[in-house]
Amino acid sequence: MNLSEKEKDQIIERIKNNEKLPKEDIYKLFSDEEDVFLFWNGRNEEVTNVALPFHSIEQIDEPRREGPKKQVSMFETDFRGRQLKGWTNKLIWGDNKLILSSLTNGPLRKEIEEQGGLKLIYIDPPFAVGSDFSHDIEINGESATKKQSILEEIAYRDTWGRGISSYLNMMYERLKLMHQLLAEDGSIYVHCDYRVTSVLRLIMNDVFGTQNFRNTIVWYYRRWTAGSGSFQKMHDDILFYSKSIDFELNPVYIETTDGQRKKHEKGWDRNTAKIEGKRQPQLLVYNQAKVDEAVKKGQLNLNDFARVVQVNTGETIAPDVWEINYINSQALERLGYPTQKPEALLERIIKASSNEGDLVADFFSGSGTTAAAAEKLGRKWICSDLGRFAIHTTRKRMINVQRQMQQNGKDFRAFEVLNLGKYERQFFMDDLANGKLQEKETTYIQLILEAYKATPVKDFTQLHGKRAGRMVHVGPLDVPVTQARMQEIFEECQKNLITQVDILGFEFEMGLQPRIVQEYREKGVEMRPRYIPEKVFDPRAVQKGQIRFYDVSYLRADPKVNGKEVVIELKDFVTNYTQDDIEDIENKLKKGSNRVIIDNGQIVKLIKDQNGINKREVLTENWYDWIDYWAVDFEYEDKQEIIRIQNESGEVEEKWSGNYIFENEWQSFRDRKGAPLEFKTTPHLYKKPGTYKVMVKVVDILGVDTSKIVEVKVG
């Protein structure tokens, strides 16, 4: 340590007084550790090591049927043609820090290891933009923007709130967790652009080691020309690192024109590849005649090679500059997702650094390009995203992939939608257990109660206020209201003979909440879930009483029973979703302009003509204009949800959560192909008479899901 006694005393004094240390003091403190030390404000060497159990929200598996080509499943299937055993792919909704930590340290790690380990990670993290979680909605020829949710806004603020240092903190911890989770012979590709390439390269060197840097791949794409004060930006960088010197890298070939065709004087190249777990020599053959001649003359011995690969003369091994165009605006592959990447890009990466049957992952999965490419190439996959709309987009995309593969006579794996449920909230609450952080929680609850015009109450755990004879629960700011939380509210209401309660939340857990409400109403406690509007944080709006809380959506689905056959018909859908203040926006509109907004369950085009007269045109003319997707589980209580919890001694305990898994048996949804939305299911045949519970799930055009249980009696 290169410090004088005086400098040591000054540093000690600054620490005692809780003062910031000058950068030069920090560098001197660490000067003996490394020649170069990567430092930024807030750097923390510790990583999250919790192991939270995963909840299964939904399982999706298109039934395998015998088509024109007889299809033989690689799995054991049930009478419906649905996968019974084997690895199911994972689509996980939530904070990827907790997801990575739980995969690394929890029971699912063993399952990953049994699949041969995680061989490839591709990530396309946010660069520095605030629109990653917003998306456009097309409705009757007009486009509206669905803004990011409070959860997504908090994630964005945590990422960029203090500028580049908070971004580095976010990425550093997640990359360290990925490094732990990655197999020893695995690889990682980090997609970035000019805004963060330099700092991500430094972090990757720090986490994976400079010796494991393999390439900076330049993804070059053609774009429209744009005048600017610099050269046209037409590429992204993809940083390629391995975990060790022993890693998978298959040769990737690209087509070349005659003018670009690579010359191979000998007609072959020597190379190595990982074959059956070992790195072995292989021969790349460009000109078979020259190889035959070399063998005949004794210049080449084919026994020296574990594998001989024939390469077409119109192909060459890919360099580290890849020209792959952006997705065409009219392409069926295009999903309207702001950061969507072409499948061709992911196909090349997956082919290069994995083999069929390997497990690959993407923890910023967006529209699900990695999952789609992996499934088509016969890889297993894990994908996660914080955005609800991203999860929904991927779900639809992967159902289409399953259908396409089924038509082509190819097999595919089931996938499940997971989250961390109540355990995610408990983790965050640990950070709110003391001092000023606890005060923030109290202040937040008081703010919501004031906006809701409710009076605070004491001596309750889950009940925070009272309004017009109904008790009020204020849901968390940072995670959705879960079914487990609703169970705790119900138990407290039942214990205190309370029969009515309003549950306020920014988001509710996917899929199961309306069913819980229905069950608790039958048990004597009427719960009314209501969304908290984002405008609640505007003090002026609160003071003026302008805050409007709105109810969770309602759907109507009617069963038609014919013997043992049942058809479910979707009949109605009502939402009160409010995103914008219609009067405020009208006042701010300029003459001759217009804007599409979302207000009280309607999408409205506001128009201000040249005379300053406001007009309103309702775009959602029918209830079904709101429907993007709906699905049915005909035997909802057929499959219990079993969660695995790792105790302090490391042993894994399995227990029933009290809930059931939604098995997606039938679905209809909007897609780029323009297929009409169906409102009746195909007939479902029950094996024996009885009373069954059918779960109907609707996802609206905003990506919010609503569900309902319908009882049917078949004879």
XYZ file of C-alpha atoms in Angstrom:
715
model
C 0.000 0.000 0.000
C 1.684 3.199 -1.240
C 0.441 5.533 1.509
C 2.253 7.777 3.970
C 1.177 7.839 7.614
C -0.399 11.235 7.064
C -2.421 9.914 4.113
C -3.555 6.905 6.152
C -4.755 9.190 8.952
C -6.633 11.367 6.462
C -8.397 8.369 4.927
C -9.346 6.983 8.354
C -10.728 10.383 9.354
C -12.793 10.660 6.172
C -14.249 7.186 6.723
C -15.149 8.041 10.341
C -16.911 11.199 9.144
C -18.763 9.247 6.442
C -17.121 11.363 3.739
C -16.491 10.280 0.157
C -12.933 9.180 -0.568
C -11.184 10.970 -3.433
C -10.470 8.705 -6.417
C -6.715 9.032 -5.957
C -7.028 7.614 -2.410
C -9.067 4.673 -3.686
C -6.478 3.901 -6.361
C -3.676 4.022 -3.782
C -5.591 1.673 -1.448
C -5.803 -0.956 -4.175
C -2.520 -0.285 -5.969
C -0.799 -3.411 -4.628
C -3.573 -5.791 -5.665
C -3.464 -5.409 -9.438
C -1.607 -3.359 -12.035
C -4.978 -2.229 -13.402
C -8.068 -2.134 -11.218
C -11.538 -1.602 -12.709
C -13.367 0.781 -10.397
C -16.606 2.736 -10.516
C -18.824 4.408 -7.955
C -20.748 1.761 -6.035
C -18.805 -1.286 -7.217
C -19.658 -4.233 -4.993
C -17.906 -7.592 -5.156
C -20.775 -9.442 -3.473
C -23.504 -11.078 -5.518
C -26.984 -12.200 -4.560
C -26.980 -15.844 -3.474
C -30.625 -16.484 -2.563
C -32.362 -19.612 -3.820
C -36.050 -18.765 -4.249
C -38.459 -21.483 -5.438
C -40.046 -21.115 -8.855
C -43.828 -21.118 -9.299
C -45.280 -22.654 -12.461
C -47.880 -20.294 -13.929
C -48.621 -22.216 -17.094
C -47.518 -25.230 -19.141
C -47.771 -25.100 -22.930
C -47.449 -28.051 -25.257
C -49.204 -28.321 -28.598
C -50.633 -31.871 -28.761
C -48.585 -34.107 -31.036
C -50.716 -35.712 -33.733
C -50.010 -37.967 -36.669
C -49.980 -35.760 -39.745
C -49.074 -36.468 -43.375
C -45.671 -37.593 -42.133
C -45.871 -40.006 -39.257
C -44.352 -38.247 -36.305
C -42.540 -40.187 -33.606
C -42.164 -38.245 -30.370
C -38.865 -38.320 -28.493
C -40.946 -38.126 -25.301
C -43.423 -40.240 -23.441
C -46.794 -38.573 -24.115
C -50.276 -38.809 -22.636
C -53.502 -39.651 -24.488
C -53.667 -36.047 -25.736
C -50.184 -36.204 -27.257
C -48.676 -33.926 -24.594
C -45.180 -34.447 -23.172
C -45.120 -36.312 -19.850
C -41.429 -36.582 -18.983
C -38.094 -35.026 -19.830
C -36.805 -31.474 -19.803
C -39.394 -28.738 -20.292
C -38.120 -25.397 -21.540
C -38.420 -22.441 -19.144
C -39.872 -18.982 -19.819
C -39.452 -17.005 -16.588
C -41.093 -13.692 -15.705
C -39.266 -11.510 -13.185
C -36.065 -9.783 -12.120
C -33.203 -11.671 -13.768
C -30.893 -11.044 -10.799
C -33.121 -13.161 -8.559
C -33.793 -15.618 -11.374
C -30.065 -16.130 -11.997
C -29.343 -16.448 -8.285
C -32.141 -18.999 -7.835
C -31.026 -21.014 -10.870
C -27.424 -20.972 -9.653
C -28.068 -21.810 -6.002
C -31.417 -23.604 -6.016
C -32.820 -27.055 -6.855
C -33.112 -26.288 -10.560
C -29.292 -26.183 -10.774
C -29.175 -29.971 -10.407
C -31.693 -30.358 -13.215
C -29.556 -28.086 -15.406
C -26.443 -30.149 -14.631
C -28.336 -33.344 -15.538
C -28.889 -31.845 -19.007
C -25.130 -31.453 -19.434
C -24.947 -27.946 -17.983
C -25.658 -24.559 -19.498
C -23.504 -24.485 -22.651
C -24.400 -21.114 -24.140
C -25.693 -17.758 -22.922
C -26.694 -14.976 -25.305
C -27.879 -11.672 -23.858
C -28.990 -8.435 -25.454
C -29.180 -6.134 -22.402
C -30.572 -2.588 -22.598
C -28.064 -0.125 -24.023
C -29.177 3.214 -22.620
C -32.690 3.762 -23.794
C -35.902 4.248 -21.846
C -38.297 2.658 -24.336
C -37.312 -0.982 -23.856
C -40.509 -1.818 -21.958
C -42.960 0.247 -24.025
C -44.729 -1.235 -27.022
C -47.103 -0.158 -29.756
C -50.665 -1.396 -30.076
C -52.347 -1.582 -33.483
C -56.094 -1.000 -33.268
C -58.372 -0.428 -36.262
C -55.651 1.158 -38.352
C -54.282 3.383 -35.592
C -51.313 2.963 -33.264
C -51.219 3.639 -29.511
C -48.287 3.237 -27.133
C -48.550 1.070 -24.015
C -46.199 2.726 -21.538
C -43.929 0.715 -19.281
C -45.371 -0.417 -15.956
C -44.255 0.743 -12.529
C -42.192 -2.451 -12.108
C -40.449 -1.843 -15.423
C -39.975 1.838 -14.619
C -38.311 0.950 -11.302
C -36.019 -1.503 -13.101
C -35.078 1.171 -15.631
C -34.434 3.726 -12.873
C -32.278 1.234 -10.977
C -30.319 0.585 -14.167
C -29.769 4.179 -15.283
C -30.699 6.268 -12.220
C -27.086 7.223 -11.483
C -25.912 7.064 -15.057
C -23.251 4.636 -16.231
C -22.221 3.595 -12.694
C -25.671 2.145 -11.907
C -25.639 0.361 -15.289
C -22.256 -1.150 -14.463
C -23.513 -2.319 -11.067
C -26.523 -3.953 -12.678
C -24.509 -5.727 -15.373
C -21.553 -6.680 -13.162
C -23.622 -8.633 -10.649
C -25.647 -10.380 -13.336
C -22.572 -11.316 -15.382
C -20.921 -12.787 -12.278
C -24.031 -14.912 -11.678
C -24.022 -16.007 -15.327
C -20.369 -16.963 -14.985
C -21.243 -19.185 -12.009
C -24.161 -20.804 -13.840
C -22.340 -21.420 -17.129
C -20.836 -24.859 -17.755
C -17.023 -25.071 -17.652
C -16.952 -25.602 -21.415
C -19.638 -22.987 -22.044
C -19.599 -19.658 -23.877
C -21.337 -16.301 -23.579
C -22.220 -13.719 -26.233
C -23.039 -10.187 -25.039
C -24.759 -7.988 -27.591
C -24.020 -4.256 -27.307
C -23.761 -1.071 -29.342
C -21.504 1.992 -29.422
C -22.925 3.418 -26.170
C -21.721 0.640 -23.878
C -19.286 -1.548 -25.864
C -16.178 -0.144 -24.196
C -17.367 -0.518 -20.592
C -18.932 -3.947 -21.138
C -15.659 -5.197 -22.630
C -13.853 -4.120 -19.438
C -16.435 -5.818 -17.215
C -16.297 -9.011 -19.291
C -12.507 -9.046 -18.946
C -12.916 -8.616 -15.194
C -15.480 -11.417 -14.796
C -14.411 -13.958 -17.439
C -10.724 -13.085 -17.711
C -8.876 -11.519 -20.630
C -7.480 -14.964 -21.492
C -11.029 -16.155 -22.263
C -11.857 -13.376 -24.697
C -12.488 -14.962 -28.103
C -13.867 -12.352 -30.508
C -15.604 -9.075 -30.944
C -18.128 -10.033 -33.591
C -19.293 -7.111 -35.702
C -22.919 -7.489 -36.747
C -23.201 -5.329 -39.850
C -26.625 -4.433 -41.210
C -27.830 -2.206 -44.033
C -29.955 0.736 -42.913
C -31.604 3.741 -44.432
C -29.226 6.644 -44.909
C -29.380 9.489 -42.421
C -27.534 12.763 -42.448
C -25.594 13.395 -39.263
C -22.355 14.789 -37.921
C -20.703 11.372 -38.001
C -20.353 8.306 -40.198
C -23.515 6.244 -40.520
C -23.898 3.817 -37.595
C -24.513 0.441 -39.200
C -23.250 -2.191 -36.792
C -23.522 -3.624 -33.286
C -20.791 -5.468 -31.400
C -21.190 -8.918 -29.888
C -18.568 -9.799 -27.274
C -17.741 -13.510 -27.326
C -16.101 -15.079 -24.248
C -15.647 -18.642 -23.052
C -15.559 -19.730 -19.427
C -12.305 -21.662 -19.923
C -9.859 -22.626 -22.642
C -11.917 -25.790 -23.243
C -15.052 -24.613 -25.044
C -17.349 -25.522 -27.918
C -16.844 -23.786 -31.273
C -18.235 -25.422 -34.382
C -17.185 -24.055 -37.785
C -19.873 -21.806 -39.231
C -20.014 -21.419 -42.995
C -21.395 -18.554 -45.001
C -22.141 -18.367 -48.697
C -19.699 -16.388 -50.816
C -19.905 -14.964 -54.315
C -17.406 -16.020 -57.008
C -15.510 -12.792 -56.511
C -15.266 -13.310 -52.769
C -14.676 -17.063 -52.788
C -11.812 -18.056 -50.533
C -8.864 -19.777 -52.207
C -7.738 -23.078 -50.695
C -4.616 -24.108 -52.550
C -4.463 -27.519 -50.889
C -8.191 -28.089 -51.085
C -8.534 -28.499 -47.326
C -7.979 -26.870 -43.929
C -7.000 -28.476 -40.644
C -9.175 -27.491 -37.669
C -10.236 -28.764 -34.253
C -13.665 -29.225 -32.741
C -15.118 -30.593 -29.554
C -16.269 -34.099 -30.451
C -17.800 -36.353 -27.796
C -16.574 -34.074 -25.030
C -12.981 -33.837 -26.265
C -11.225 -31.378 -28.552
C -10.156 -33.403 -31.577
C -8.745 -32.653 -35.041
C -11.084 -32.385 -38.004
C -10.531 -31.893 -41.710
C -12.501 -29.275 -43.656
C -12.673 -30.414 -47.297
C -13.144 -27.731 -49.994
C -11.959 -29.739 -53.002
C -12.500 -33.489 -52.779
C -10.344 -34.207 -55.845
C -7.307 -32.525 -54.280
C -7.902 -34.396 -51.001
C -8.104 -37.733 -52.845
C -4.875 -36.886 -54.677
C -3.109 -35.931 -51.425
C -4.227 -39.192 -49.783
C -3.030 -41.209 -52.755
C 0.405 -39.540 -52.625
C 0.651 -40.119 -48.866
C 0.570 -36.390 -48.130
C -2.613 -36.672 -46.063
C -3.796 -39.420 -43.690
C -7.538 -39.328 -42.976
C -6.996 -41.494 -39.891
C -5.369 -38.459 -38.272
C -8.781 -36.773 -38.058
C -11.776 -37.568 -35.858
C -14.142 -35.986 -38.367
C -14.096 -35.007 -42.033
C -16.439 -32.138 -42.977
C -17.368 -31.422 -46.588
C -17.556 -27.670 -47.307
C -19.232 -26.418 -50.475
C -16.984 -24.407 -52.742
C -19.453 -21.537 -52.519
C -18.949 -21.342 -48.761
C -16.250 -20.144 -46.433
C -15.778 -20.170 -42.673
C -17.443 -17.094 -41.236
C -15.136 -14.217 -40.282
C -15.831 -12.003 -37.271
C -17.850 -9.535 -39.372
C -21.362 -10.833 -40.040
C -23.624 -9.174 -42.568
C -27.176 -10.062 -41.551
C -29.967 -7.670 -42.424
C -32.523 -6.274 -40.027
C -35.935 -7.921 -40.149
C -37.995 -6.649 -43.072
C -40.947 -4.540 -41.924
C -43.340 -6.883 -43.757
C -41.747 -10.158 -42.623
C -43.877 -12.615 -40.656
C -40.954 -12.912 -38.243
C -41.377 -9.257 -37.262
C -43.422 -8.910 -34.054
C -43.304 -5.156 -33.538
C -41.077 -5.547 -30.501
C -38.692 -2.569 -30.270
C -35.432 -4.490 -29.687
C -36.199 -7.620 -31.744
C -33.179 -9.213 -33.449
C -33.289 -11.448 -36.562
C -33.430 -15.206 -36.035
C -30.598 -15.628 -38.558
C -28.243 -13.871 -36.122
C -29.161 -16.170 -33.231
C -29.073 -19.260 -35.431
C -25.443 -18.552 -36.295
C -24.461 -18.078 -32.640
C -26.339 -21.178 -31.476
C -24.876 -23.362 -34.222
C -21.367 -22.125 -33.445
C -21.358 -22.648 -29.683
C -23.742 -25.533 -29.001
C -24.890 -28.869 -30.373
C -28.303 -30.507 -30.630
C -29.651 -31.348 -27.175
C -27.521 -28.675 -25.443
C -29.036 -26.134 -23.083
C -28.880 -22.432 -24.025
C -30.178 -19.360 -22.196
C -31.116 -15.707 -22.647
C -31.814 -13.582 -19.546
C -32.910 -10.429 -21.415
C -35.061 -12.383 -23.848
C -37.394 -9.665 -25.166
C -39.531 -11.077 -27.965
C -38.071 -14.592 -27.627
C -35.754 -14.786 -30.650
C -33.272 -16.987 -28.763
C -36.012 -19.402 -27.713
C -37.413 -19.623 -31.255
C -34.018 -20.230 -32.869
C -33.002 -22.731 -30.178
C -36.217 -24.757 -30.516
C -35.897 -24.985 -34.291
C -32.264 -26.112 -33.955
C -33.057 -28.849 -31.431
C -31.634 -27.116 -28.351
C -33.163 -26.874 -24.888
C -33.630 -23.349 -23.544
C -34.193 -21.061 -20.557
C -35.340 -17.488 -21.225
C -36.369 -14.718 -18.850
C -37.568 -11.137 -18.992
C -38.941 -8.558 -16.591
C -41.565 -7.281 -19.048
C -45.000 -8.893 -18.931
C -45.539 -8.027 -22.611
C -42.213 -9.684 -23.520
C -43.325 -12.908 -21.827
C -46.670 -12.797 -23.624
C -45.019 -12.085 -27.001
C -42.650 -15.030 -26.498
C -45.497 -17.328 -25.453
C -47.406 -16.647 -28.685
C -44.242 -16.939 -30.737
C -43.310 -20.312 -29.275
C -46.817 -21.716 -29.774
C -46.461 -20.798 -33.449
C -43.039 -22.482 -33.508
C -44.568 -25.654 -32.018
C -47.353 -25.600 -34.617
C -44.884 -25.068 -37.464
C -42.629 -27.902 -36.293
C -45.625 -30.187 -35.919
C -46.694 -29.457 -39.506
C -43.168 -30.238 -40.684
C -43.139 -33.561 -38.845
C -40.500 -32.434 -36.343
C -40.613 -32.950 -32.606
C -40.515 -30.156 -30.049
C -40.436 -29.705 -26.294
C -43.112 -28.395 -23.970
C -42.362 -25.128 -22.215
C -43.593 -23.635 -18.961
C -44.066 -20.061 -17.787
C -42.545 -19.541 -14.319
C -42.075 -16.771 -11.763
C -40.802 -16.407 -8.186
C -44.193 -15.523 -6.662
C -44.371 -14.368 -3.071
C -40.718 -15.218 -2.438
C -39.578 -12.367 -4.673
C -41.510 -9.924 -2.487
C -40.118 -11.432 0.717
C -36.594 -10.922 -0.603
C -37.205 -7.251 -1.339
C -38.908 -6.781 2.035
C -35.696 -7.841 3.763
C -34.220 -4.601 2.458
C -37.074 -2.629 3.999
C -36.745 -4.011 7.501
C -34.900 -1.177 9.179
C -34.347 2.561 9.442
C -35.212 4.961 6.675
C -36.130 2.186 4.243
C -38.946 1.122 6.542
C -40.057 4.745 6.657
C -40.237 4.738 2.854
C -42.584 1.748 2.949
C -44.822 3.531 5.468
C -44.783 6.739 3.405
C -45.710 4.798 0.274
C -48.721 3.144 1.960
C -49.900 6.484 3.336
C -49.651 8.032 -0.135
C -51.807 5.324 -1.724
C -54.398 5.468 1.076
C -54.676 9.237 0.702
C -55.172 8.934 -3.055
C -57.806 6.226 -2.476
C -59.506 8.427 0.161
C -59.125 5.701 2.766
C -58.458 6.065 6.503
C -55.398 4.254 7.927
C -56.040 1.418 10.405
C -53.779 -0.166 13.018
C -53.275 -3.602 14.588
C -53.436 -5.498 11.287
C -50.680 -7.159 9.287
C -52.186 -7.167 5.798
C -54.917 -4.523 6.110
C -53.788 -0.928 5.852
C -56.930 1.195 5.643
C -60.703 1.467 5.493
C -63.057 3.181 3.068
C -66.865 3.180 2.996
C -67.114 0.085 5.157
C -64.548 -1.889 3.166
C -61.034 -2.703 4.361
C -58.107 -1.797 2.102
C -54.839 -3.588 1.375
C -52.067 -1.659 -0.407
C -50.018 -3.970 -2.625
C -46.248 -3.637 -3.068
C -44.549 -1.093 -5.289
C -41.802 -3.350 -6.627
C -43.457 -6.701 -7.407
C -46.948 -7.944 -8.372
C -49.651 -8.867 -5.870
C -49.414 -12.665 -5.710
C -51.957 -15.340 -4.939
C -49.943 -16.146 -1.790
C -50.415 -12.558 -0.604
C -54.145 -12.787 -1.310
C -54.261 -15.933 0.812
C -52.664 -14.030 3.711
C -55.227 -11.212 3.297
C -58.054 -13.752 3.278
C -56.817 -15.445 6.441
C -56.586 -12.117 8.303
C -60.089 -11.122 7.131
C -61.528 -14.488 8.154
C -59.850 -14.303 11.570
C -61.318 -10.827 12.222
C -64.774 -11.538 10.713
C -64.169 -9.078 7.864
C -66.212 -9.771 4.728
C -65.170 -7.036 2.277
C -61.713 -5.852 1.224
C -60.260 -3.849 -1.668
C -56.823 -4.995 -2.858
C -54.850 -2.248 -4.579
C -51.896 -3.130 -6.785
C -49.843 -1.864 -9.724
C -49.705 -5.414 -11.072
C -51.266 -8.751 -10.222
C -49.649 -12.137 -10.669
C -50.255 -13.714 -14.038
C -53.252 -15.895 -14.519
C -54.561 -17.071 -11.182
C -55.806 -14.023 -9.297
C -59.464 -13.913 -10.517
C -59.873 -17.583 -9.655
C -58.662 -16.865 -6.117
C -61.200 -14.029 -5.841
C -63.984 -16.352 -6.908
C -63.017 -19.002 -4.359
C -62.708 -16.512 -1.475
C -66.110 -15.004 -2.284
C -67.620 -18.477 -1.894
C -65.860 -18.728 1.508
C -67.368 -15.461 2.761
C -64.764 -12.789 1.942
C -65.453 -10.546 -1.043
C -62.134 -9.336 -2.477
C -62.101 -6.574 -5.073
C -58.744 -6.246 -6.869
C -58.174 -2.727 -8.224
C -55.301 -1.264 -10.197
C -53.366 1.713 -8.828
C -52.912 4.374 -11.541
C -49.383 5.655 -12.109
C -50.700 9.203 -11.693
C -50.891 8.486 -7.956
C -47.364 9.915 -7.626
C -48.533 13.353 -8.809
C -49.217 15.301 -5.546
C -51.348 17.882 -7.356
C -53.615 15.200 -8.803
C -53.980 13.609 -5.349
C -54.870 16.945 -3.743
C -57.467 17.667 -6.435
C -59.004 14.190 -6.033
C -58.321 13.298 -9.677
C -56.915 9.799 -9.058
C -59.099 7.034 -10.517
C -58.506 3.469 -9.392
C -59.961 0.904 -11.774
C -61.200 -2.676 -11.405
C -59.486 -5.756 -12.775
C -60.984 -6.882 -16.092
C -64.035 -9.136 -16.399
C -64.602 -11.922 -18.911
C -67.586 -14.085 -19.759
C -67.203 -17.575 -21.198
C -70.116 -19.991 -21.679
C -69.832 -23.785 -21.925
C -71.897 -25.831 -24.383
C -72.202 -29.467 -23.279
C -73.125 -32.358 -25.580
C -72.763 -35.655 -23.737
C -69.077 -35.892 -22.834
C -68.097 -33.173 -25.300
C -67.674 -29.536 -24.237
C -67.125 -26.376 -26.270
C -66.228 -23.087 -24.560
C -67.384 -19.857 -26.196
C -65.890 -16.470 -25.283
C -68.823 -14.060 -24.993
C -67.657 -10.811 -23.411
C -64.686 -8.912 -22.024
C -64.727 -5.673 -20.027
C -61.684 -3.675 -18.954
C -61.437 -0.334 -17.173
C -57.734 0.148 -17.878
C -56.664 3.789 -17.727
C -53.258 5.005 -18.799
C -53.782 8.630 -19.825
C -55.656 11.674 -18.542
C -57.992 12.410 -21.437
C -58.881 15.968 -20.415
C -55.300 16.952 -19.656
C -54.087 15.682 -23.046
C -56.943 17.430 -24.877
C -55.947 20.725 -23.286
C -52.330 20.288 -24.392
C -53.086 19.239 -27.980
C -52.074 21.718 -30.652
C -54.465 22.753 -33.404
C -54.487 20.348 -36.317
C -52.932 17.499 -34.298
C -54.172 14.211 -32.862
C -53.173 11.541 -30.378
C -54.355 8.021 -29.496
C -54.809 7.447 -25.768
C -56.111 4.760 -23.378
C -58.800 5.865 -20.937
C -61.335 3.925 -18.826
C -61.346 0.785 -20.941
C -61.387 2.554 -24.285
C -58.749 3.424 -26.851
C -59.657 6.877 -28.112
C -58.264 9.061 -30.870
C -58.245 12.678 -29.746
C -58.401 15.215 -32.570
C -58.076 18.982 -32.363
C -59.053 20.643 -35.628
C -57.697 23.911 -37.004
C -60.418 25.834 -35.159
C -59.363 24.357 -31.808
C -62.452 22.134 -31.498
C -61.832 18.772 -29.800
C -63.235 15.551 -31.226
C -63.087 12.036 -29.781
C -63.132 8.906 -31.939
C -63.459 5.606 -30.035
C -61.301 2.967 -31.746
C -62.313 -0.020 -29.582
C -65.760 -0.386 -31.092
C -66.402 -3.939 -29.828
C -65.378 -5.917 -26.746
C -63.336 -8.332 -28.859
C -61.131 -5.474 -30.105
C -59.398 -5.832 -26.726
C -58.669 -9.554 -27.102
C -55.174 -10.515 -28.212
C -55.102 -14.111 -26.980
C -57.221 -16.555 -25.049
C -56.593 -20.111 -23.874
C -58.409 -22.907 -22.080
C -57.494 -25.666 -19.622
C -60.404 -28.124 -19.721
C -59.358 -30.011 -16.569
C -57.855 -27.258 -14.454
C -57.553 -29.120 -11.160
C -55.914 -32.096 -12.828
C -52.308 -31.086 -12.093
C -51.147 -29.774 -8.721
C -48.362 -27.221 -8.547
C -45.445 -28.758 -6.655
C -42.730 -26.299 -5.597
C -39.246 -27.275 -4.510
C -37.726 -25.430 -1.571
C -34.118 -25.816 -0.485
C -33.738 -25.739 3.313
C -30.755 -24.418 5.266
C -28.995 -27.790 5.186
C -29.233 -27.865 1.405
C -31.900 -30.561 1.243
C -34.728 -30.077 -1.242
C -38.290 -30.367 -0.008
C -41.242 -30.747 -2.331
C -44.683 -29.524 -1.320
C -48.010 -28.667 -2.898
C -48.478 -24.904 -3.095
C -52.260 -25.272 -2.817
C -52.621 -24.212 -6.454
C -52.943 -25.948 -9.788
C -50.972 -25.541 -13.003
C -52.783 -24.056 -15.985
C -52.234 -26.560 -18.796
C -52.712 -24.664 -22.019
C -54.774 -27.136 -24.073
C -56.387 -24.841 -26.636
C -55.685 -21.272 -27.687
C -56.460 -18.662 -30.322
C -54.571 -15.411 -30.822
C -53.731 -12.608 -33.211
C -50.481 -12.838 -35.181
C -48.729 -11.400 -38.211
C -50.324 -13.961 -40.508
C -53.685 -12.273 -39.972
C -55.598 -15.416 -38.995
C -59.036 -14.521 -37.563
C -59.503 -14.771 -33.816
C -61.694 -17.765 -32.940
C -64.309 -17.381 -30.197
C -65.238 -21.057 -29.839
C -62.891 -23.871 -28.867
C -62.760 -27.154 -30.688
C -64.827 -29.820 -28.863
C -63.081 -31.360 -25.863
C -63.990 -34.980 -25.089
C -63.881 -36.009 -21.434
C -62.984 -39.623 -20.705
C -65.645 -40.135 -18.037
C -68.765 -38.403 -16.683
C -68.484 -35.910 -13.828
C -68.133 -32.248 -12.870
C -65.003 -30.487 -14.108
C -63.504 -27.034 -13.604
C -62.475 -25.290 -16.809
C -60.034 -22.370 -16.592
C -60.384 -19.682 -19.273
C -57.538 -17.169 -19.654
C -57.668 -13.966 -21.704
C -54.678 -11.739 -22.480
C -55.671 -8.311 -23.777
C -53.830 -6.168 -26.321
C -51.930 -4.493 -23.471
C -50.482 -7.844 -22.363
C -52.556 -8.045 -19.148
C -54.211 -11.380 -18.400
C -57.560 -12.158 -16.791
C -58.890 -15.614 -15.986
C -62.091 -17.281 -14.845
C -63.215 -20.751 -13.769
C -66.278 -22.283 -15.421
C -67.821 -25.473 -14.023
C -69.153 -28.046 -16.485
C -71.073 -31.246 -15.808
C -70.786 -33.964 -18.443
C -72.808 -37.161 -18.630
